[in-house]
JSON list of C-alpha atoms in Angstrom, two decimals:
[
{"chain": "D", "resi": 5, "resn": "MET", "atom": "CA", "xyz": [-5.15, 10.20, 6.21]},
{"chain": "D", "resi": 6, "resn": "LYS", "atom": "CA", "xyz": [-3.48, 13.06, 4.11]},
{"chain": "D", "resi": 7, "resn": "THR", "atom": "CA", "xyz": [-4.01, 11.75, 0.25]},
{"chain": "D", "resi": 8, "resn": "GLU", "atom": "CA", "xyz": [-2.95, 13.48, -2.83]},
{"chain": "D", "resi": 9, "resn": "TYR", "atom": "CA", "xyz": [-4.00, 12.38, -6.60]},
{"chain": "D", "resi": 10, "resn": "TRP", "atom": "CA", "xyz": [-2.66, 13.95, -9.79]},
{"chain": "D", "resi": 11, "resn": "THR", "atom": "CA", "xyz": [-2.40, 13.02, -13.55]},
{"chain": "D", "resi": 12, "resn": "ASP", "atom": "CA", "xyz": [0.45, 13.60, -16.21]},
{"chain": "D", "resi": 13, "resn": "GLU", "atom": "CA", "xyz": [-0.06, 13.03, -19.96]},
{"chain": "D", "resi": 14, "resn": "TYR", "atom": "CA", "xyz": [0.85, 8.98, -19.04]},
{"chain": "D", "resi": 15, "resn": "SER", "atom": "CA", "xyz": [0.42, 8.33, -15.78]},
{"chain": "D", "resi": 16, "resn": "ALA", "atom": "CA", "xyz": [-1.90, 8.56, -12.67]},
{"chain": "D", "resi": 17, "resn": "TYR", "atom": "CA", "xyz": [-0.33, 9.33, -8.97]},
{"chain": "D", "resi": 18, "resn": "GLN", "atom": "CA", "xyz": [-1.51, 8.88, -5.12]},
{"chain": "D", "resi": 19, "resn": "THR", "atom": "CA", "xyz": [0.73, 9.57, -2.54]},
{"chain": "D", "resi": 20, "resn": "LEU", "atom": "CA", "xyz": [-1.33, 9.04, 0.59]},
{"chain": "D", "resi": 21, "resn": "GLU", "atom": "CA", "xyz": [0.84, 9.99, 4.10]},
{"chain": "D", "resi": 22, "resn": "ILE", "atom": "CA", "xyz": [-0.85, 7.98, 7.57]},
{"chain": "D", "resi": 23, "resn": "GLU", "atom": "CA", "xyz": [0.22, 8.71, 11.03]},
{"chain": "D", "resi": 24, "resn": "ILE", "atom": "CA", "xyz": [0.28, 5.32, 13.23]},
{"chain": "D", "resi": 25, "resn": "ASN", "atom": "CA", "xyz": [0.92, 5.67, 17.20]},
{"chain": "D", "resi": 26, "resn": "GLU", "atom": "CA", "xyz": [3.07, 2.75, 17.40]},
{"chain": "D", "resi": 27, "resn": "GLY", "atom": "CA", "xyz": [7.42, 2.64, 16.88]},
{"chain": "D", "resi": 28, "resn": "HIS", "atom": "CA", "xyz": [9.28, 2.60, 13.98]},
{"chain": "D", "resi": 29, "resn": "GLU", "atom": "CA", "xyz": [10.34, -1.30, 14.17]},
{"chain": "D", "resi": 30, "resn": "HIS", "atom": "CA", "xyz": [6.85, -2.43, 14.77]},
{"chain": "D", "resi": 31, "resn": "VAL", "atom": "CA", "xyz": [5.52, -0.93, 11.98]},
{"chain": "D", "resi": 32, "resn": "PHE", "atom": "CA", "xyz": [8.08, -2.10, 9.19]},
{"chain": "D", "resi": 33, "resn": "TYR", "atom": "CA", "xyz": [7.56, -5.16, 10.52]},
{"chain": "D", "resi": 34, "resn": "TYR", "atom": "CA", "xyz": [3.71, -5.18, 9.18]},
{"chain": "D", "resi": 35, "resn": "PHE", "atom": "CA", "xyz": [5.40, -4.52, 5.31]},
{"chain": "D", "resi": 36, "resn": "GLY", "atom": "CA", "xyz": [8.40, -5.85, 5.39]},
{"chain": "D", "resi": 37, "resn": "THR", "atom": "CA", "xyz": [8.44, -9.39, 6.34]},
{"chain": "D", "resi": 38, "resn": "SER", "atom": "CA", "xyz": [5.71, -11.91, 4.62]},
{"chain": "D", "resi": 39, "resn": "GLU", "atom": "CA", "xyz": [4.27, -13.06, 8.29]},
{"chain": "D", "resi": 40, "resn": "GLY", "atom": "CA", "xyz": [3.29, -8.91, 8.96]},
{"chain": "D", "resi": 41, "resn": "SER", "atom": "CA", "xyz": [1.95, -8.38, 5.62]},
{"chain": "D", "resi": 42, "resn": "LYS", "atom": "CA", "xyz": [-0.14, -11.44, 6.06]},
{"chain": "D", "resi": 43, "resn": "GLN", "atom": "CA", "xyz": [-2.04, -9.70, 8.71]},
{"chain": "D", "resi": 44, "resn": "TRP", "atom": "CA", "xyz": [-2.86, -6.17, 6.72]},
{"chain": "D", "resi": 45, "resn": "PHE", "atom": "CA", "xyz": [-2.70, -7.53, 3.02]},
{"chain": "D", "resi": 46, "resn": "PRO", "atom": "CA", "xyz": [-3.45, -11.39, 2.97]},
{"chain": "D", "resi": 47, "resn": "GLU", "atom": "CA", "xyz": [-3.16, -11.68, -0.76]},
{"chain": "D", "resi": 48, "resn": "LEU", "atom": "CA", "xyz": [0.54, -10.30, -0.69]},
{"chain": "D", "resi": 49, "resn": "THR", "atom": "CA", "xyz": [3.72, -11.99, 0.13]},
{"chain": "D", "resi": 50, "resn": "PHE", "atom": "CA", "xyz": [7.65, -12.49, -0.01]},
{"chain": "D", "resi": 51, "resn": "GLU", "atom": "CA", "xyz": [8.81, -14.89, -2.89]},
{"chain": "D", "resi": 52, "resn": "ASP", "atom": "CA", "xyz": [11.92, -15.57, -0.56]},
{"chain": "D", "resi": 53, "resn": "GLU", "atom": "CA", "xyz": [12.20, -13.63, 2.38]},
{"chain": "D", "resi": 54, "resn": "ALA", "atom": "CA", "xyz": [15.73, -14.52, 2.83]},
{"chain": "D", "resi": 55, "resn": "ARG", "atom": "CA", "xyz": [16.79, -12.27, 0.08]},
{"chain": "D", "resi": 56, "resn": "PRO", "atom": "CA", "xyz": [13.40, -10.96, -1.36]},
{"chain": "D", "resi": 57, "resn": "GLU", "atom": "CA", "xyz": [13.48, -10.54, -4.90]},
{"chain": "D", "resi": 58, "resn": "LYS", "atom": "CA", "xyz": [9.89, -10.66, -5.76]},
{"chain": "D", "resi": 59, "resn": "LEU", "atom": "CA", "xyz": [6.45, -10.06, -4.24]},
{"chain": "D", "resi": 60, "resn": "LEU", "atom": "CA", "xyz": [3.64, -12.37, -4.92]},
{"chain": "D", "resi": 61, "resn": "LEU", "atom": "CA", "xyz": [-0.16, -11.56, -5.25]},
{"chain": "D", "resi": 62, "resn": "GLU", "atom": "CA", "xyz": [-2.68, -13.98, -4.74]},
{"chain": "D", "resi": 63, "resn": "LEU", "atom": "CA", "xyz": [-5.46, -13.22, -7.08]},
{"chain": "D", "resi": 64, "resn": "GLY", "atom": "CA", "xyz": [-7.77, -15.68, -5.57]},
{"chain": "D", "resi": 65, "resn": "ASP", "atom": "CA", "xyz": [-8.28, -18.32, -8.54]},
{"chain": "D", "resi": 66, "resn": "GLY", "atom": "CA", "xyz": [-5.57, -19.99, -7.75]},
{"chain": "D", "resi": 67, "resn": "THR", "atom": "CA", "xyz": [-3.21, -17.77, -10.17]},
{"chain": "D", "resi": 68, "resn": "HIS", "atom": "CA", "xyz": [-0.88, -15.02, -8.76]},
{"chain": "D", "resi": 69, "resn": "ASP", "atom": "CA", "xyz": [1.10, -12.00, -10.08]},
{"chain": "D", "resi": 70, "resn": "HIS", "atom": "CA", "xyz": [4.76, -11.17, -9.38]},
{"chain": "D", "resi": 71, "resn": "MET", "atom": "CA", "xyz": [5.84, -8.03, -8.65]},
{"chain": "D", "resi": 72, "resn": "TYR", "atom": "CA", "xyz": [9.75, -7.42, -9.02]},
{"chain": "D", "resi": 73, "resn": "ILE", "atom": "CA", "xyz": [10.98, -5.76, -5.50]},
{"chain": "D", "resi": 74, "resn": "LEU", "atom": "CA", "xyz": [13.06, -2.59, -7.18]},
{"chain": "D", "resi": 75, "resn": "ASP", "atom": "CA", "xyz": [14.31, -1.30, -3.38]},
{"chain": "D", "resi": 76, "resn": "LEU", "atom": "CA", "xyz": [14.16, -2.20, -0.25]},
{"chain": "D", "resi": 77, "resn": "ILE", "atom": "CA", "xyz": [16.14, -0.62, 2.51]},
{"chain": "D", "resi": 78, "resn": "GLU", "atom": "CA", "xyz": [15.20, -2.56, 5.97]},
{"chain": "D", "resi": 79, "resn": "ARG", "atom": "CA", "xyz": [13.12, -1.13, 8.46]},
{"chain": "D", "resi": 80, "resn": "LYS", "atom": "CA", "xyz": [13.17, 2.20, 6.11]},
{"chain": "D", "resi": 81, "resn": "ARG", "atom": "CA", "xyz": [11.74, 1.78, 2.38]},
{"chain": "D", "resi": 82, "resn": "LEU", "atom": "CA", "xyz": [10.16, -1.11, -0.11]},
{"chain": "D", "resi": 83, "resn": "VAL", "atom": "CA", "xyz": [9.79, -0.31, -3.49]},
{"chain": "D", "resi": 84, "resn": "PHE", "atom": "CA", "xyz": [8.38, -2.66, -5.76]},
{"chain": "D", "resi": 85, "resn": "THR", "atom": "CA", "xyz": [6.73, -2.97, -9.21]},
{"chain": "D", "resi": 86, "resn": "TRP", "atom": "CA", "xyz": [2.93, -2.92, -9.28]},
{"chain": "D", "resi": 87, "resn": "SER", "atom": "CA", "xyz": [0.80, -3.83, -12.68]},
{"chain": "D", "resi": 88, "resn": "ALA", "atom": "CA", "xyz": [2.15, -1.68, -14.91]},
{"chain": "D", "resi": 89, "resn": "GLY", "atom": "CA", "xyz": [3.25, 0.78, -12.30]},
{"chain": "D", "resi": 90, "resn": "ASP", "atom": "CA", "xyz": [5.16, 0.89, -9.26]},
{"chain": "D", "resi": 91, "resn": "VAL", "atom": "CA", "xyz": [4.90, 1.61, -5.12]},
{"chain": "D", "resi": 92, "resn": "ARG", "atom": "CA", "xyz": [7.10, 2.82, -2.76]},
{"chain": "D", "resi": 93, "resn": "ILE", "atom": "CA", "xyz": [6.13, 2.67, 0.70]},
{"chain": "D", "resi": 94, "resn": "GLU", "atom": "CA", "xyz": [8.48, 4.78, 3.12]},
{"chain": "D", "resi": 95, "resn": "ILE", "atom": "CA", "xyz": [8.56, 5.00, 7.11]},
{"chain": "D", "resi": 96, "resn": "VAL", "atom": "CA", "xyz": [9.56, 7.76, 9.03]},
{"chain": "D", "resi": 97, "resn": "GLU", "atom": "CA", "xyz": [9.95, 8.01, 12.72]},
{"chain": "D", "resi": 98, "resn": "ALA", "atom": "CA", "xyz": [7.63, 11.06, 13.32]},
{"chain": "D", "resi": 99, "resn": "GLU", "atom": "CA", "xyz": [8.50, 10.86, 17.26]},
{"chain": "D", "resi": 100, "resn": "GLU", "atom": "CA", "xyz": [9.14, 8.65, 20.04]},
{"chain": "D", "resi": 101, "resn": "ASP", "atom": "CA", "xyz": [6.18, 5.81, 19.17]},
{"chain": "D", "resi": 102, "resn": "LYS", "atom": "CA", "xyz": [4.55, 7.51, 16.43]},
{"chain": "D", "resi": 103, "resn": "THR", "atom": "CA", "xyz": [5.75, 6.56, 12.71]},
{"chain": "D", "resi": 104, "resn": "LEU", "atom": "CA", "xyz": [4.82, 8.54, 9.62]},
{"chain": "D", "resi": 105, "resn": "VAL", "atom": "CA", "xyz": [4.07, 5.99, 6.66]},
{"chain": "D", "resi": 106, "resn": "ARG", "atom": "CA", "xyz": [4.25, 7.54, 2.93]},
{"chain": "D", "resi": 107, "resn": "PHE", "atom": "CA", "xyz": [2.82, 5.31, 0.32]},
{"chain": "D", "resi": 108, "resn": "GLN", "atom": "CA", "xyz": [3.15, 6.92, -3.61]},
{"chain": "D", "resi": 109, "resn": "GLU", "atom": "CA", "xyz": [2.00, 5.04, -6.56]},
{"chain": "D", "resi": 110, "resn": "ARG", "atom": "CA", "xyz": [2.33, 5.47, -10.29]},
{"chain": "D", "resi": 111, "resn": "LEU", "atom": "CA", "xyz": [-0.25, 3.80, -12.78]},
{"chain": "D", "resi": 112, "resn": "PRO", "atom": "CA", "xyz": [-0.21, 4.23, -16.68]},
{"chain": "D", "resi": 113, "resn": "ALA", "atom": "CA", "xyz": [-3.28, 6.53, -17.65]},
{"chain": "D", "resi": 114, "resn": "ALA", "atom": "CA", "xyz": [-3.93, 3.62, -20.45]},
{"chain": "D", "resi": 115, "resn": "ILE", "atom": "CA", "xyz": [-4.51, 1.00, -16.94]},
{"chain": "D", "resi": 116, "resn": "GLY", "atom": "CA", "xyz": [-8.37, 0.61, -16.66]},
{"chain": "D", "resi": 117, "resn": "ASN", "atom": "CA", "xyz": [-8.72, 0.31, -12.74]},
{"chain": "D", "resi": 118, "resn": "ILE", "atom": "CA", "xyz": [-7.03, 3.22, -11.15]},
{"chain": "D", "resi": 119, "resn": "VAL", "atom": "CA", "xyz": [-9.63, 4.00, -9.43]},
{"chain": "D", "resi": 120, "resn": "GLU", "atom": "CA", "xyz": [-10.23, 1.45, -7.82]},
{"chain": "D", "resi": 121, "resn": "ASP", "atom": "CA", "xyz": [-6.60, 0.16, -7.18]},
{"chain": "D", "resi": 122, "resn": "PHE", "atom": "CA", "xyz": [-6.25, 3.87, -5.55]},
{"chain": "D", "resi": 123, "resn": "ALA", "atom": "CA", "xyz": [-9.53, 3.36, -3.59]},
{"chain": "D", "resi": 124, "resn": "GLY", "atom": "CA", "xyz": [-8.30, -0.03, -2.63]},
{"chain": "D", "resi": 125, "resn": "TRP", "atom": "CA", "xyz": [-4.68, 0.97, -0.96]},
{"chain": "D", "resi": 126, "resn": "TYR", "atom": "CA", "xyz": [-6.35, 3.85, 0.71]},
{"chain": "D", "resi": 127, "resn": "PHE", "atom": "CA", "xyz": [-8.21, 1.19, 2.77]},
{"chain": "D", "resi": 128, "resn": "GLN", "atom": "CA", "xyz": [-5.10, -0.99, 3.12]},
{"chain": "D", "resi": 129, "resn": "LEU", "atom": "CA", "xyz": [-3.53, 1.42, 4.45]},
{"chain": "D", "resi": 130, "resn": "GLU", "atom": "CA", "xyz": [-6.48, 2.21, 7.25]},
{"chain": "D", "resi": 131, "resn": "ASN", "atom": "CA", "xyz": [-6.16, -1.22, 8.07]},
{"chain": "D", "resi": 132, "resn": "LEU", "atom": "CA", "xyz": [-2.04, -1.03, 8.24]},
{"chain": "D", "resi": 133, "resn": "LYS", "atom": "CA", "xyz": [-2.65, 1.51, 11.20]},
{"chain": "D", "resi": 134, "resn": "HIS", "atom": "CA", "xyz": [-5.34, -0.74, 12.62]},
{"chain": "D", "resi": 135, "resn": "ILE", "atom": "CA", "xyz": [-4.18, -3.77, 12.90]},
{"chain": "D", "resi": 136, "resn": "ALA", "atom": "CA", "xyz": [-0.19, -1.97, 13.96]},
{"chain": "D", "resi": 137, "resn": "GLU", "atom": "CA", "xyz": [-2.10, -0.07, 16.59]},
{"chain": "D", "resi": 138, "resn": "THR", "atom": "CA", "xyz": [-4.80, -2.73, 17.87]},
{"chain": "D", "resi": 139, "resn": "GLY", "atom": "CA", "xyz": [-3.85, -5.87, 16.72]},
{"chain": "D", "resi": 140, "resn": "GLU", "atom": "CA", "xyz": [-6.83, -6.68, 14.60]},
{"chain": "D", "resi": 141, "resn": "LEU", "atom": "CA", "xyz": [-8.36, -6.25, 10.91]},
{"chain": "D", "resi": 142, "resn": "GLN", "atom": "CA", "xyz": [-10.59, -2.96, 10.36]},
{"chain": "D", "resi": 143, "resn": "GLU", "atom": "CA", "xyz": [-13.63, -4.20, 8.19]},
{"chain": "D", "resi": 144, "resn": "VAL", "atom": "CA", "xyz": [-14.54, -1.86, 5.52]},
{"chain": "D", "resi": 145, "resn": "GLY", "atom": "CA", "xyz": [-17.88, -1.38, 4.28]},
{"chain": "D", "resi": 146, "resn": "ALA", "atom": "CA", "xyz": [-19.15, -1.26, 0.76]},
{"chain": "D", "resi": 147, "resn": "ASP", "atom": "CA", "xyz": [-20.49, 2.31, 1.57]},
{"chain": "D", "resi": 148, "resn": "ALA", "atom": "CA", "xyz": [-17.28, 3.51, 2.63]},
{"chain": "D", "resi": 149, "resn": "LEU", "atom": "CA", "xyz": [-15.37, 1.81, -0.67]},
{"chain": "D", "resi": 150, "resn": "GLU", "atom": "CA", "xyz": [-17.59, 3.64, -3.01]},
{"chain": "D", "resi": 151, "resn": "GLU", "atom": "CA", "xyz": [-17.52, 6.77, -1.56]},
{"chain": "D", "resi": 152, "resn": "ARG", "atom": "CA", "xyz": [-13.64, 6.82, -1.80]},
{"chain": "D", "resi": 153, "resn": "LYS", "atom": "CA", "xyz": [-14.34, 5.55, -5.54]},
{"chain": "D", "resi": 154, "resn": "LYS", "atom": "CA", "xyz": [-15.60, 9.04, -5.74]},
{"chain": "D", "resi": 155, "resn": "LYS", "atom": "CA", "xyz": [-13.54, 10.91, -4.44]},
{"chain": "D", "resi": 156, "resn": "VAL", "atom": "CA", "xyz": [-10.19, 9.40, -6.29]},
{"chain": "D", "resi": 157, "resn": "LYS", "atom": "CA", "xyz": [-12.47, 10.01, -9.39]},
{"chain": "D", "resi": 158, "resn": "GLU", "atom": "CA", "xyz": [-13.53, 13.45, -8.88]},
{"chain": "D", "resi": 159, "resn": "GLU", "atom": "CA", "xyz": [-9.30, 14.18, -7.56]},
{"chain": "D", "resi": 160, "resn": "LEU", "atom": "CA", "xyz": [-8.13, 12.41, -10.67]},
{"chain": "D", "resi": 161, "resn": "GLY", "atom": "CA", "xyz": [-10.50, 14.46, -12.86]},
{"chain": "D", "resi": 162, "resn": "LEU", "atom": "CA", "xyz": [-11.52, 11.02, -15.01]}
]
């Protein structure tokens, strides 16, 4: 996976790009529908899939956060609020049966969990690739998560 992390005076940013060995339509299903997204990110669902305006993130304690969908172009792009920032997921058909997923996130620098959030999305995209290609979730070990957090922190200069 190609990764890029940077900061400016107000925000922290990440861009992740991953190639998935499946077709464009197949990949979009996994982040453009509740049924698909629940397979790789079970806590994230569309509030009203027929006319999606919000995503719901289950927090595990019986509560949830609302994320507002800012842009949705079927089979191409999904943009939504995430905490006090935003997330943009785009897919591009690289070649037949290969799809490039480009994930971009911006969070305000004042948020305290940037490193954890960025590392978490890295593994969520790894899960997306794995489930799209094999139909099964990929387990992430605690050591791998800690190593990714170290890399993110170092690259952000935090």
